[in-house]
Coordinates of C-alpha atoms (C1' of nucleotides) in Angstrom, one line a residue:
Chain A
M12 CA -54.6 -37.9 198.8
T13 CA -57.7 -38.5 198.1
D14 CA -60.2 -36.0 196.4
S15 CA -61.8 -34.5 199.9
T16 CA -65.6 -32.9 198.0
T17 CA -67.0 -36.0 197.3
I18 CA -67.0 -37.8 200.9
P19 CA -69.4 -40.8 201.0
V20 CA -71.0 -41.3 204.4
K21 CA -71.8 -36.7 205.1
A22 CA -73.4 -37.4 207.8
T23 CA -70.7 -39.0 209.9
R24 CA -68.9 -35.6 208.4
V25 CA -71.1 -34.0 210.2
S26 CA -70.3 -35.1 212.9
F27 CA -67.0 -35.0 213.2
D28 CA -67.5 -31.4 213.0
V29 CA -69.3 -31.1 215.7
V30 CA -66.7 -32.6 217.4
E31 CA -64.3 -30.2 216.2
A32 CA -66.3 -27.6 216.9
L33 CA -66.7 -28.9 220.7
Q34 CA -62.6 -28.5 221.2
E35 CA -62.8 -25.1 220.1
L36 CA -65.3 -23.7 222.2
D37 CA -64.0 -26.7 225.0
E38 CA -67.6 -27.2 226.0
A39 CA -70.6 -25.7 224.6
G40 CA -74.5 -26.1 223.7
A41 CA -76.8 -27.4 220.7
A42 CA -77.6 -23.6 219.9
E43 CA -73.9 -22.9 220.9
I44 CA -72.6 -25.7 218.1
S45 CA -75.3 -23.9 216.0
N46 CA -74.3 -20.6 215.7
H47 CA -71.0 -22.0 215.6
L48 CA -71.4 -24.2 212.5
G49 CA -74.3 -22.8 211.1
I50 CA -76.4 -25.9 210.8
P51 CA -79.6 -25.8 212.4
K52 CA -80.1 -26.0 216.8
S53 CA -81.9 -29.5 215.8
T54 CA -78.9 -31.0 213.4
A55 CA -76.8 -30.1 215.9
H56 CA -78.5 -31.5 218.9
D57 CA -78.6 -34.7 217.3
H58 CA -75.4 -35.3 216.7
L59 CA -74.2 -34.7 220.0
R60 CA -76.9 -36.6 221.4
T61 CA -75.6 -39.3 219.3
L62 CA -71.9 -38.3 219.8
E63 CA -73.4 -39.2 223.6
Q64 CA -74.5 -42.5 223.0
L65 CA -71.5 -43.7 221.4
E66 CA -69.9 -42.1 224.3
L67 CA -67.6 -39.8 222.3
V68 CA -69.2 -36.9 224.1
V69 CA -70.1 -36.0 227.8
N70 CA -73.0 -34.0 228.3
E71 CA -73.2 -32.6 231.3
N72 CA -75.8 -30.5 232.7
G73 CA -77.4 -29.9 228.5
R74 CA -73.7 -29.0 228.2
Y75 CA -71.1 -31.0 226.5
R76 CA -67.9 -31.7 226.3
T77 CA -65.2 -33.8 224.5
G78 CA -65.0 -37.4 226.1
T79 CA -61.6 -39.6 227.0
R80 CA -63.4 -42.1 225.0
F81 CA -60.6 -41.0 221.4
L82 CA -58.1 -41.3 224.2
D83 CA -58.9 -44.9 224.3
F84 CA -58.4 -45.0 220.8
G85 CA -56.5 -42.9 219.9
G86 CA -53.8 -44.9 222.4
Y87 CA -54.5 -48.0 221.1
A88 CA -53.5 -46.6 217.6
R89 CA -50.3 -45.2 219.6
Q90 CA -49.5 -48.1 221.5
Q91 CA -49.9 -50.6 218.2
M92 CA -47.1 -48.9 216.4
K93 CA -43.5 -49.6 217.2
I94 CA -42.0 -46.4 216.4
Y95 CA -43.7 -44.9 219.6
N96 CA -42.6 -48.6 221.2
V97 CA -39.0 -48.4 219.9
A98 CA -38.4 -44.9 220.4
R99 CA -40.5 -43.9 223.9
P100 CA -37.1 -45.5 226.3
E101 CA -34.6 -43.1 223.4
I102 CA -37.1 -40.3 224.4
R103 CA -37.0 -39.9 227.7
K104 CA -32.9 -40.5 228.0
L105 CA -32.6 -37.9 225.5
A106 CA -34.6 -35.9 228.1
E107 CA -32.9 -36.8 231.5
Q108 CA -29.7 -35.4 229.4
T109 CA -30.7 -32.6 228.4
G110 CA -32.8 -31.3 230.8
E111 CA -35.0 -30.5 228.5
H112 CA -38.5 -30.9 226.3
S113 CA -37.8 -34.5 223.8
N114 CA -40.3 -35.5 221.6
L115 CA -40.7 -37.9 218.6
M116 CA -43.1 -37.3 215.7
V117 CA -44.4 -38.8 212.8
E118 CA -46.6 -37.5 209.7
E119 CA -49.5 -39.1 209.1
H120 CA -52.3 -37.1 207.0
G121 CA -49.8 -35.0 205.5
R122 CA -49.4 -33.3 209.2
G123 CA -46.8 -34.0 211.9
V124 CA -48.8 -35.5 215.0
F125 CA -46.8 -35.2 218.3
L126 CA -46.5 -39.1 219.4
Y127 CA -45.2 -38.8 222.5
K128 CA -43.2 -36.2 224.7
A129 CA -40.7 -36.3 228.0
E130 CA -39.8 -33.8 230.0
G131 CA -35.8 -32.6 231.7
T132 CA -35.7 -31.4 234.9
N133 CA -35.7 -28.1 233.1
A134 CA -38.5 -28.4 230.9
V135 CA -41.1 -25.8 230.6
Q136 CA -44.7 -25.8 230.1
L137 CA -45.3 -26.1 226.6
D138 CA -48.9 -25.9 225.1
T139 CA -48.0 -30.2 223.2
Y140 CA -50.1 -32.8 224.0
N141 CA -49.9 -36.8 222.9
G142 CA -51.8 -36.4 219.7
Y143 CA -51.4 -32.3 219.1
R144 CA -50.8 -32.0 215.5
V145 CA -49.9 -29.2 212.9
H146 CA -48.4 -28.2 209.5
L147 CA -44.9 -30.1 209.0
H148 CA -43.2 -26.9 207.8
T149 CA -44.2 -24.6 211.1
T150 CA -41.6 -27.8 213.4
A151 CA -37.8 -28.9 213.8
M152 CA -39.1 -32.3 213.7
G153 CA -42.1 -31.9 210.5
K154 CA -38.7 -30.5 208.5
A155 CA -36.8 -33.2 209.0
I156 CA -39.8 -35.6 208.3
L157 CA -40.4 -33.2 204.7
A158 CA -36.2 -32.9 204.0
H159 CA -36.6 -36.9 203.1
F160 CA -39.9 -37.1 201.3
P161 CA -39.3 -37.3 197.7
E162 CA -40.3 -33.1 196.1
K163 CA -43.8 -34.4 194.6
R164 CA -45.1 -35.9 197.7
V165 CA -44.3 -32.2 199.8
R166 CA -45.6 -30.4 197.2
A167 CA -48.9 -32.2 197.4
I168 CA -48.6 -32.0 201.3
L169 CA -47.9 -27.2 201.0
D170 CA -50.4 -28.0 198.2
R171 CA -53.4 -29.4 200.6
H172 CA -52.7 -27.7 203.9
G173 CA -50.8 -24.7 202.4
M174 CA -47.8 -22.9 204.5
P175 CA -49.5 -20.6 207.2
T176 CA -46.9 -18.4 209.2
V177 CA -47.9 -19.6 213.4
T178 CA -44.6 -16.9 214.3
E179 CA -43.0 -14.2 212.2
H180 CA -40.2 -16.2 211.8
T181 CA -41.7 -19.3 210.8
V182 CA -41.5 -20.0 207.0
D183 CA -43.9 -19.3 203.7
N184 CA -42.5 -19.3 200.4
E185 CA -42.0 -22.3 198.9
E186 CA -38.6 -22.0 197.5
E187 CA -36.7 -20.9 200.8
L188 CA -38.3 -24.2 202.2
F189 CA -37.3 -26.8 199.7
E190 CA -33.5 -24.8 199.8
E191 CA -33.5 -24.9 203.3
L192 CA -34.9 -28.8 203.3
A193 CA -31.8 -29.4 200.9
Q194 CA -29.3 -27.7 203.7
I195 CA -31.7 -30.6 206.4
R196 CA -30.0 -33.0 204.3
S197 CA -26.6 -31.9 203.8
Q198 CA -26.3 -31.4 207.7
G199 CA -28.5 -35.0 209.0
F200 CA -30.9 -32.7 211.3
A201 CA -33.2 -29.0 211.6
R202 CA -33.6 -26.5 213.6
D203 CA -36.0 -24.5 214.5
L204 CA -35.6 -20.9 215.6
E205 CA -38.8 -19.7 217.4
E206 CA -40.8 -20.5 214.0
R207 CA -43.6 -22.3 216.0
V208 CA -43.3 -20.9 219.2
R209 CA -42.1 -17.2 220.1
G210 CA -39.3 -18.2 222.2
M211 CA -38.7 -22.1 221.7
R212 CA -35.9 -23.0 220.2
C213 CA -35.2 -26.6 218.7
V214 CA -32.9 -29.1 216.6
A215 CA -34.4 -32.5 215.4
A216 CA -33.6 -35.4 212.8
P217 CA -34.7 -37.6 211.2
I218 CA -35.4 -41.4 212.3
L219 CA -35.0 -43.2 209.0
R220 CA -35.1 -46.6 207.4
D221 CA -34.4 -48.0 203.9
D222 CA -34.0 -43.7 202.9
E223 CA -37.5 -43.9 204.0
V224 CA -38.5 -41.8 206.8
L225 CA -39.9 -42.7 209.5
G226 CA -41.0 -39.8 211.8
A227 CA -38.9 -38.0 213.6
I228 CA -37.1 -36.8 217.4
S229 CA -36.0 -33.5 218.6
V230 CA -34.5 -31.2 221.7
S231 CA -36.5 -27.5 222.1
G232 CA -35.4 -25.5 224.5
P233 CA -36.0 -22.0 225.8
A234 CA -33.9 -20.0 223.3
S235 CA -31.5 -18.5 226.5
R236 CA -30.1 -21.4 226.6
M237 CA -30.1 -23.4 223.1
Q238 CA -27.5 -21.1 222.5
G239 CA -23.7 -21.3 221.2
E240 CA -21.9 -24.1 221.5
R241 CA -24.8 -26.1 222.7
F242 CA -27.1 -25.6 220.2
E243 CA -24.3 -25.0 218.2
S244 CA -22.6 -28.9 219.2
E245 CA -23.9 -29.6 222.1
I246 CA -28.0 -30.6 221.5
P247 CA -27.7 -31.7 217.5
D248 CA -25.1 -35.1 218.6
H249 CA -27.1 -35.5 221.2
V250 CA -30.1 -35.8 219.3
L251 CA -28.2 -37.3 216.9
R252 CA -27.0 -40.8 218.4
T253 CA -30.5 -41.6 220.1
A254 CA -31.9 -40.9 216.9
N255 CA -29.4 -43.5 215.4
V256 CA -30.2 -45.6 218.3
I257 CA -33.9 -46.0 217.4
E258 CA -32.8 -46.4 213.5
V259 CA -31.0 -49.3 215.0
N260 CA -33.6 -50.5 217.2
M261 CA -36.7 -50.6 214.1
T262 CA -34.8 -52.6 211.7
Y263 CA -33.7 -55.3 214.8
S264 CA -36.5 -56.0 217.0
Chain B
M6 CA -78.2 -42.6 230.5
T7 CA -80.4 -42.1 227.4
D8 CA -81.8 -44.8 225.4
S9 CA -79.0 -46.1 223.2
T10 CA -82.1 -47.9 220.9
T11 CA -83.0 -44.8 218.8
I12 CA -79.8 -43.2 218.0
P13 CA -80.2 -40.4 215.7
V14 CA -77.7 -40.6 213.1
K15 CA -77.4 -44.4 211.9
A16 CA -75.3 -42.8 209.7
T17 CA -72.2 -42.5 212.1
R18 CA -72.9 -45.1 214.6
V19 CA -71.7 -47.5 211.0
S20 CA -68.9 -45.6 211.1
F21 CA -67.7 -45.8 214.3
D22 CA -68.5 -49.8 213.9
V23 CA -66.1 -49.7 212.1
V24 CA -63.6 -47.4 213.9
E25 CA -64.3 -50.7 216.5
A26 CA -63.4 -53.2 214.5
L27 CA -60.1 -51.8 212.9
Q28 CA -58.9 -51.3 216.8
E29 CA -60.2 -54.9 217.3
L30 CA -58.4 -56.7 213.5
D31 CA -55.7 -54.0 214.5
E32 CA -55.6 -53.5 210.6
A33 CA -58.8 -54.2 207.0
G34 CA -59.2 -54.5 204.4
A35 CA -62.9 -53.6 203.5
A36 CA -63.4 -57.1 203.1
E37 CA -62.5 -58.3 206.1
I38 CA -64.5 -55.6 208.4
S39 CA -67.6 -56.1 205.4
N40 CA -66.9 -60.3 207.5
H41 CA -66.2 -59.1 210.6
L42 CA -69.4 -56.7 210.6
G43 CA -71.6 -58.3 208.5
I44 CA -72.8 -55.7 206.5
P45 CA -71.4 -55.3 202.5
K46 CA -69.0 -54.6 201.5
S47 CA -69.4 -50.8 199.5
T48 CA -70.4 -50.6 202.6
A49 CA -67.6 -50.7 204.8
H50 CA -65.6 -49.2 201.8
D51 CA -68.1 -46.2 201.7
H52 CA -67.6 -45.9 205.8
L53 CA -63.4 -46.4 205.6
R54 CA -62.8 -43.9 202.9
T55 CA -65.2 -41.4 204.5
L56 CA -62.5 -41.8 208.0
E57 CA -60.1 -41.5 206.0
Q58 CA -61.0 -38.4 204.3
L59 CA -61.8 -37.1 207.7
E60 CA -58.1 -38.0 208.4
L61 CA -59.4 -40.5 211.2
V62 CA -57.7 -43.6 209.6
V63 CA -55.0 -44.3 207.7
N64 CA -54.8 -46.1 204.0
E65 CA -51.6 -47.8 203.5
N66 CA -51.7 -50.4 199.7
G67 CA -55.6 -50.8 200.4
R68 CA -55.4 -52.2 204.2
Y69 CA -56.3 -49.4 206.3
R70 CA -56.1 -48.6 210.3
T71 CA -56.6 -46.8 213.5
G72 CA -54.8 -43.1 212.9
T73 CA -53.7 -41.1 215.5
R74 CA -56.5 -37.6 215.4
F75 CA -58.0 -39.7 217.6
L76 CA -55.1 -39.3 220.3
D77 CA -55.6 -35.7 219.1
F78 CA -59.1 -35.1 220.2
G79 CA -58.4 -36.9 223.3
G80 CA -55.1 -35.7 223.8
Y81 CA -56.5 -32.3 224.0
A82 CA -59.5 -33.1 226.0
R83 CA -57.6 -35.2 228.6
Q84 CA -55.4 -31.9 228.9
Q85 CA -58.4 -30.0 229.5
M86 CA -59.6 -32.0 232.7
K87 CA -58.1 -30.0 235.9
I88 CA -57.4 -33.6 237.4
Y89 CA -55.7 -34.9 234.9
N90 CA -53.5 -31.7 235.9
V91 CA -53.7 -32.0 239.5
A92 CA -52.9 -35.3 239.6
R93 CA -50.1 -35.6 236.8
P94 CA -47.2 -35.0 239.2
E95 CA -48.9 -36.5 242.9
I96 CA -48.8 -39.9 240.8
R97 CA -45.0 -39.3 239.1
K98 CA -44.1 -38.4 242.5
L99 CA -46.3 -41.7 243.7
A100 CA -44.6 -44.6 241.7
E101 CA -41.4 -43.3 242.2
Q102 CA -41.8 -43.6 245.9
T103 CA -42.9 -47.0 245.6
G104 CA -40.4 -48.6 242.8
E105 CA -44.4 -49.7 241.0
H106 CA -47.2 -48.1 238.7
S107 CA -49.1 -45.5 239.6
N108 CA -52.3 -44.8 237.7
L109 CA -55.3 -42.4 237.6
M110 CA -58.8 -43.4 236.8
V111 CA -62.1 -40.7 235.8
E112 CA -65.4 -42.9 235.4
E113 CA -67.2 -41.8 232.3
H114 CA -69.9 -43.3 230.6
G115 CA -70.1 -45.6 234.1
R116 CA -66.4 -46.3 232.5
G117 CA -63.4 -46.6 234.4
V118 CA -60.9 -44.4 232.2
F119 CA -56.9 -44.8 232.8
L120 CA -55.9 -41.6 232.2
Y121 CA -52.9 -41.5 233.3
K122 CA -49.9 -43.8 234.8
A123 CA -46.6 -43.4 236.1
E124 CA -43.7 -45.8 235.5
G125 CA -41.5 -46.6 239.0
T126 CA -37.9 -47.8 238.7
N127 CA -39.2 -51.4 239.1
A128 CA -42.8 -51.6 237.2
V129 CA -43.9 -54.1 235.0
Q130 CA -44.8 -54.6 231.3
L131 CA -48.7 -53.6 231.5
D132 CA -51.4 -54.2 229.4
T133 CA -53.3 -50.5 229.8
Y134 CA -52.6 -47.7 228.3
N135 CA -53.9 -43.4 228.2
G136 CA -57.4 -43.9 227.3
Y137 CA -57.6 -47.6 228.3
R138 CA -61.4 -48.1 229.1
V139 CA -62.7 -51.1 231.6
H140 CA -65.6 -51.7 233.8
L141 CA -65.3 -50.6 237.7
H142 CA -65.8 -53.2 239.3
T143 CA -62.8 -54.4 238.0
T144 CA -60.1 -53.0 239.3
A145 CA -59.4 -51.1 242.6
M146 CA -59.6 -47.9 241.7
G147 CA -63.5 -49.1 239.6
K148 CA -64.3 -49.5 242.5
A149 CA -62.7 -46.7 244.4
I150 CA -65.6 -44.6 242.4
L151 CA -68.1 -47.1 243.0
A152 CA -68.0 -47.1 246.1
H153 CA -69.0 -43.2 246.8
F154 CA -71.6 -43.1 243.9
P155 CA -75.4 -43.2 245.1
E156 CA -76.6 -46.8 244.9
K157 CA -78.9 -45.9 242.2
R158 CA -75.9 -44.7 240.1
V159 CA -74.3 -48.3 240.3
R160 CA -77.3 -50.3 239.8
A161 CA -78.0 -48.3 236.7
I162 CA -74.3 -48.8 235.2
L163 CA -74.5 -52.5 236.2
D164 CA -77.4 -52.6 234.0
R165 CA -76.1 -50.6 230.9
H166 CA -72.3 -52.3 231.6
G167 CA -72.7 -55.7 232.7
M168 CA -70.3 -57.8 235.6
P169 CA -68.5 -60.0 233.0
T170 CA -65.4 -61.7 235.3
V171 CA -61.8 -61.1 233.5
T172 CA -60.4 -63.4 236.1
E173 CA -61.3 -66.1 238.8
H174 CA -60.8 -62.9 241.0
T175 CA -63.4 -60.6 239.7
V176 CA -66.0 -60.3 241.9
D177 CA -69.7 -61.2 240.1
N178 CA -71.8 -61.4 242.5
E179 CA -74.3 -57.6 242.8
E180 CA -74.8 -57.7 246.8
E181 CA -70.9 -59.0 247.3
L182 CA -70.2 -56.1 246.0
F183 CA -72.6 -53.6 247.2
E184 CA -70.6 -55.3 250.7
E185 CA -66.8 -54.7 249.0
L186 CA -68.1 -51.0 248.4
A187 CA -69.2 -50.6 252.2
Q188 CA -66.4 -52.2 252.9
I189 CA -63.9 -49.8 251.2
R190 CA -66.1 -46.5 252.3
S191 CA -65.1 -47.1 256.1
Q192 CA -61.8 -48.7 255.6
G193 CA -61.0 -45.5 252.6
F194 CA -59.6 -47.6 249.9
A195 CA -59.9 -50.8 248.0
R196 CA -57.7 -53.7 246.7
D197 CA -57.9 -55.5 243.5
L198 CA -56.6 -59.0 244.0
E199 CA -56.0 -59.9 240.6
E200 CA -59.4 -59.2 239.6
R201 CA -58.6 -57.5 236.5
V202 CA -55.0 -59.0 235.6
R203 CA -53.9 -62.5 237.0
G204 CA -50.8 -62.2 239.6
M205 CA -51.5 -58.1 240.2
R206 CA -52.7 -56.6 243.3
C207 CA -53.0 -52.7 243.3
V208 CA -53.9 -49.9 246.4
A209 CA -56.3 -48.1 244.7
A210 CA -57.6 -44.6 246.5
P211 CA -60.4 -42.3 245.4
I212 CA -61.0 -38.6 245.0
L213 CA -63.6 -36.3 247.3
R214 CA -64.3 -33.0 246.6
D215 CA -67.8 -32.2 248.7
D216 CA -68.8 -35.7 249.0
E217 CA -68.8 -35.9 245.2
V218 CA -65.6 -38.2 243.5
L219 CA -63.5 -37.2 240.9
G220 CA -61.5 -40.1 240.2
A221 CA -59.3 -42.3 241.8
I222 CA -55.5 -42.9 242.1
S223 CA -53.8 -46.6 242.7
V224 CA -50.1 -48.3 242.9
S225 CA -50.2 -51.5 241.3
G226 CA -47.5 -54.2 241.0
P227 CA -46.7 -57.9 241.1
A228 CA -48.7 -60.0 243.7
S229 CA -45.1 -61.2 245.1
R230 CA -43.6 -57.5 246.0
M231 CA -47.8 -56.7 246.9
Q232 CA -47.5 -58.2 250.5
G233 CA -47.7 -58.4 253.6
E234 CA -46.7 -55.1 255.7
R235 CA -45.7 -52.9 252.3
F236 CA -49.4 -54.2 251.0
E237 CA -51.6 -53.9 254.1
S238 CA -50.4 -50.6 256.0
E239 CA -47.0 -48.9 253.7
I240 CA -48.3 -48.3 250.1
P241 CA -52.0 -47.9 251.6
D242 CA -50.5 -44.9 253.3
H243 CA -48.7 -43.7 250.5
V244 CA -51.7 -43.4 248.3
L245 CA -54.2 -42.2 251.2
R246 CA -52.0 -39.2 251.5
T247 CA -51.3 -38.7 247.5
A248 CA -55.3 -38.4 247.3
N249 CA -55.2 -36.1 250.1
V250 CA -52.9 -33.7 248.8
I251 CA -54.8 -33.9 244.9
E252 CA -58.1 -33.3 246.9
V253 CA -56.5 -30.9 248.9
N254 CA -54.7 -28.9 245.7
M255 CA -58.3 -29.8 243.3
T256 CA -59.9 -27.4 245.9
Y257 CA -57.5 -25.2 246.4
S258 CA -55.8 -23.8 242.4
Chain C
dT14 C1' -91.8 -10.0 240.7
dA15 C1' -93.6 -10.8 235.9
dA16 C1' -92.7 -10.6 231.0
dA17 C1' -88.9 -11.7 227.2
dT18 C1' -85.5 -14.1 225.6
dC19 C1' -82.9 -18.2 224.6
dT20 C1' -81.5 -22.9 225.2
dG21 C1' -82.4 -27.7 225.5
dT22 C1' -85.1 -31.5 223.2
dC23 C1' -88.6 -33.0 220.9
dC24 C1' -90.9 -35.0 216.9
dG25 C1' -93.0 -36.1 212.3
dA26 C1' -93.1 -34.9 207.2
dT27 C1' -89.1 -33.7 203.6
dA28 C1' -85.6 -33.5 200.5
dA29 C1' -81.3 -35.8 200.7
dT30 C1' -78.2 -40.0 201.3
dA31 C1' -77.1 -44.1 202.9
dC32 C1' -77.1 -48.3 201.3
dC33 C1' -75.3 -52.2 198.5
dG34 C1' -75.3 -54.6 194.2
dG35 C1' -73.2 -55.3 190.6
dA36 C1' -68.8 -54.8 187.2
dT37 C1' -64.3 -53.7 186.8
dG38 C1' -58.8 -54.5 187.3
dG39 C1' -55.2 -55.7 189.7
dG40 C1' -52.9 -58.9 193.1
dC41 C1' -52.1 -63.9 194.3
dA42 C1' -51.8 -68.4 194.5
dG43 C1' -52.1 -73.0 192.6
Chain D
dC13 C1' -52.2 -69.3 183.1
dT14 C1' -56.8 -70.0 185.3
dG15 C1' -58.7 -68.8 189.6
dC16 C1' -59.9 -66.6 193.0
dC17 C1' -60.4 -63.3 196.3
dC18 C1' -60.1 -58.5 197.4
dA19 C1' -59.7 -52.8 196.8
dT20 C1' -62.4 -49.4 194.1
dC21 C1' -66.3 -47.7 192.0
dC22 C1' -71.1 -45.8 190.9
dG23 C1' -75.9 -45.4 190.5
dG24 C1' -80.5 -46.3 191.4
dT25 C1' -83.7 -46.6 195.9
dA26 C1' -84.7 -47.7 200.2
dT27 C1' -83.7 -45.0 203.7
dT28 C1' -82.7 -41.7 207.2
dA29 C1' -81.0 -36.5 207.6
dT30 C1' -82.6 -32.8 208.3
dC31 C1' -84.5 -29.3 210.0
dG32 C1' -89.1 -26.5 211.3
dG33 C1' -91.5 -25.8 214.8
dA34 C1' -93.1 -26.8 219.5
dC35 C1' -92.9 -27.4 224.1
dA36 C1' -90.8 -26.4 229.1
dG37 C1' -87.0 -25.2 231.5
dA38 C1' -83.7 -21.6 233.0
dT39 C1' -81.9 -16.5 232.3
dT40 C1' -81.6 -12.2 231.7
dT41 C1' -83.7 -7.5 232.0
dA42 C1' -87.1 -4.3 233.1

DNA sequence: TAAATCTGTCCGATAATACCGGATGGGCAG
DNA sequence: CTGCCCATCCGGTATTATCGGACAGATTTA
């Protein structure tokens, strides 16, 4: 990972600070962005106008919001990804079979990216959306991915992004995490017991090719349904089987 | 629309030229970007490194590609849009009912943005993806939207983006387009007879609220299935009914 | 209703940097 | 093994991003 202390084009960094601020504020004017980022009002306005002319943000009567052009760039990027194209129909089937949420995640820049999700008939409302990025250690899919990274790479990720906790169940100790990753490798799948969202449980399996981890898939549902035999073996069986189908399709197509 | 000749932060514009070049080239190194954009190699490299540090592009052994972080920004933007949340279940139902592709489009910066699509059981493979942007006049949904814009706004959009043709059926004459828009207003829906994709036909209806057009929905399918009674009245009925449900839900929720 | 305050937008001076030429080392082709 | 191309790096300088302050409109307060 590159040293982020010497970014070559600082103006682009400021523009993206503005984009991130818009995402955090939902919609805002130049004064609000200025206050939020601690930059002068006219600087904020310069960047907003630039982003608007690039069609990246929308100005509605002096209020700005994030535009859909990001979806264009991101949607295209995703569409080019082989794992996405191969996994999508299988994720849908998995959602149908289990009735729950089924997801696909990849790692990028040391973060977990929700690339695709399908909803089964009983799926509860979740906060995730395509593109949603999380700390890897906070999700079963993320841990399934980390479990197959070299330890050096895992440590670099933890150094770069830290280990914030999001519920009281989130693992916050590096050694505990490494022990858990070893267990995941041994049993072949990962579990999330309310570690990212209180009340939600998850089973995830890595997508492997030649010992390289390409991503992970999962099924998630409320703790009330994800327990007992279903959570212990039924759901893991579905997930592992689907992961294997995806692995085979990644190799032979 | 703002004057695009005086962009306040030119470095951000160059960065986005690089992002657009990456999308066009799929993946590229600094030299290829340099050739493509006509800028010095070290300038291209400066911007690529900046975008990489912002986690917007991925460097794989000196080859760069668009990252999924754009999906994060765009996915979040979309998730905040009321019309998306209200329309999504209805678009799904429409796809189930008709067996074809069903789509939702909004206008942004004078372009049509495919915000959501659902695939019915018989849906053919299409080139669209969430976030895909098109010239409004090239699609039925786009024409349904333009039909409910003031003429001045329509002319401004045509001035800004032009009227390129994408198939031999695409309307390329402004007066013809305005005649067609008047007809769309009178019959309440629009048709696309192979105007954007050869072999594909489409029926679209606007989503209106207090005479303001919020977006449009459509059903599209191959010309072989989209003909006769089905194309003349059955599919239009489905589309208009769904549009009306969305309009009601936009008003009362 | 009027005054005060806040905000969006604009513009020009200057401090800061984006631009980019050229160097270096690695990979690949012949 | 040699030549060519590419990725990456770095420092000088031409260019611009930054930002203070002005102005007009909108909103809030008295």
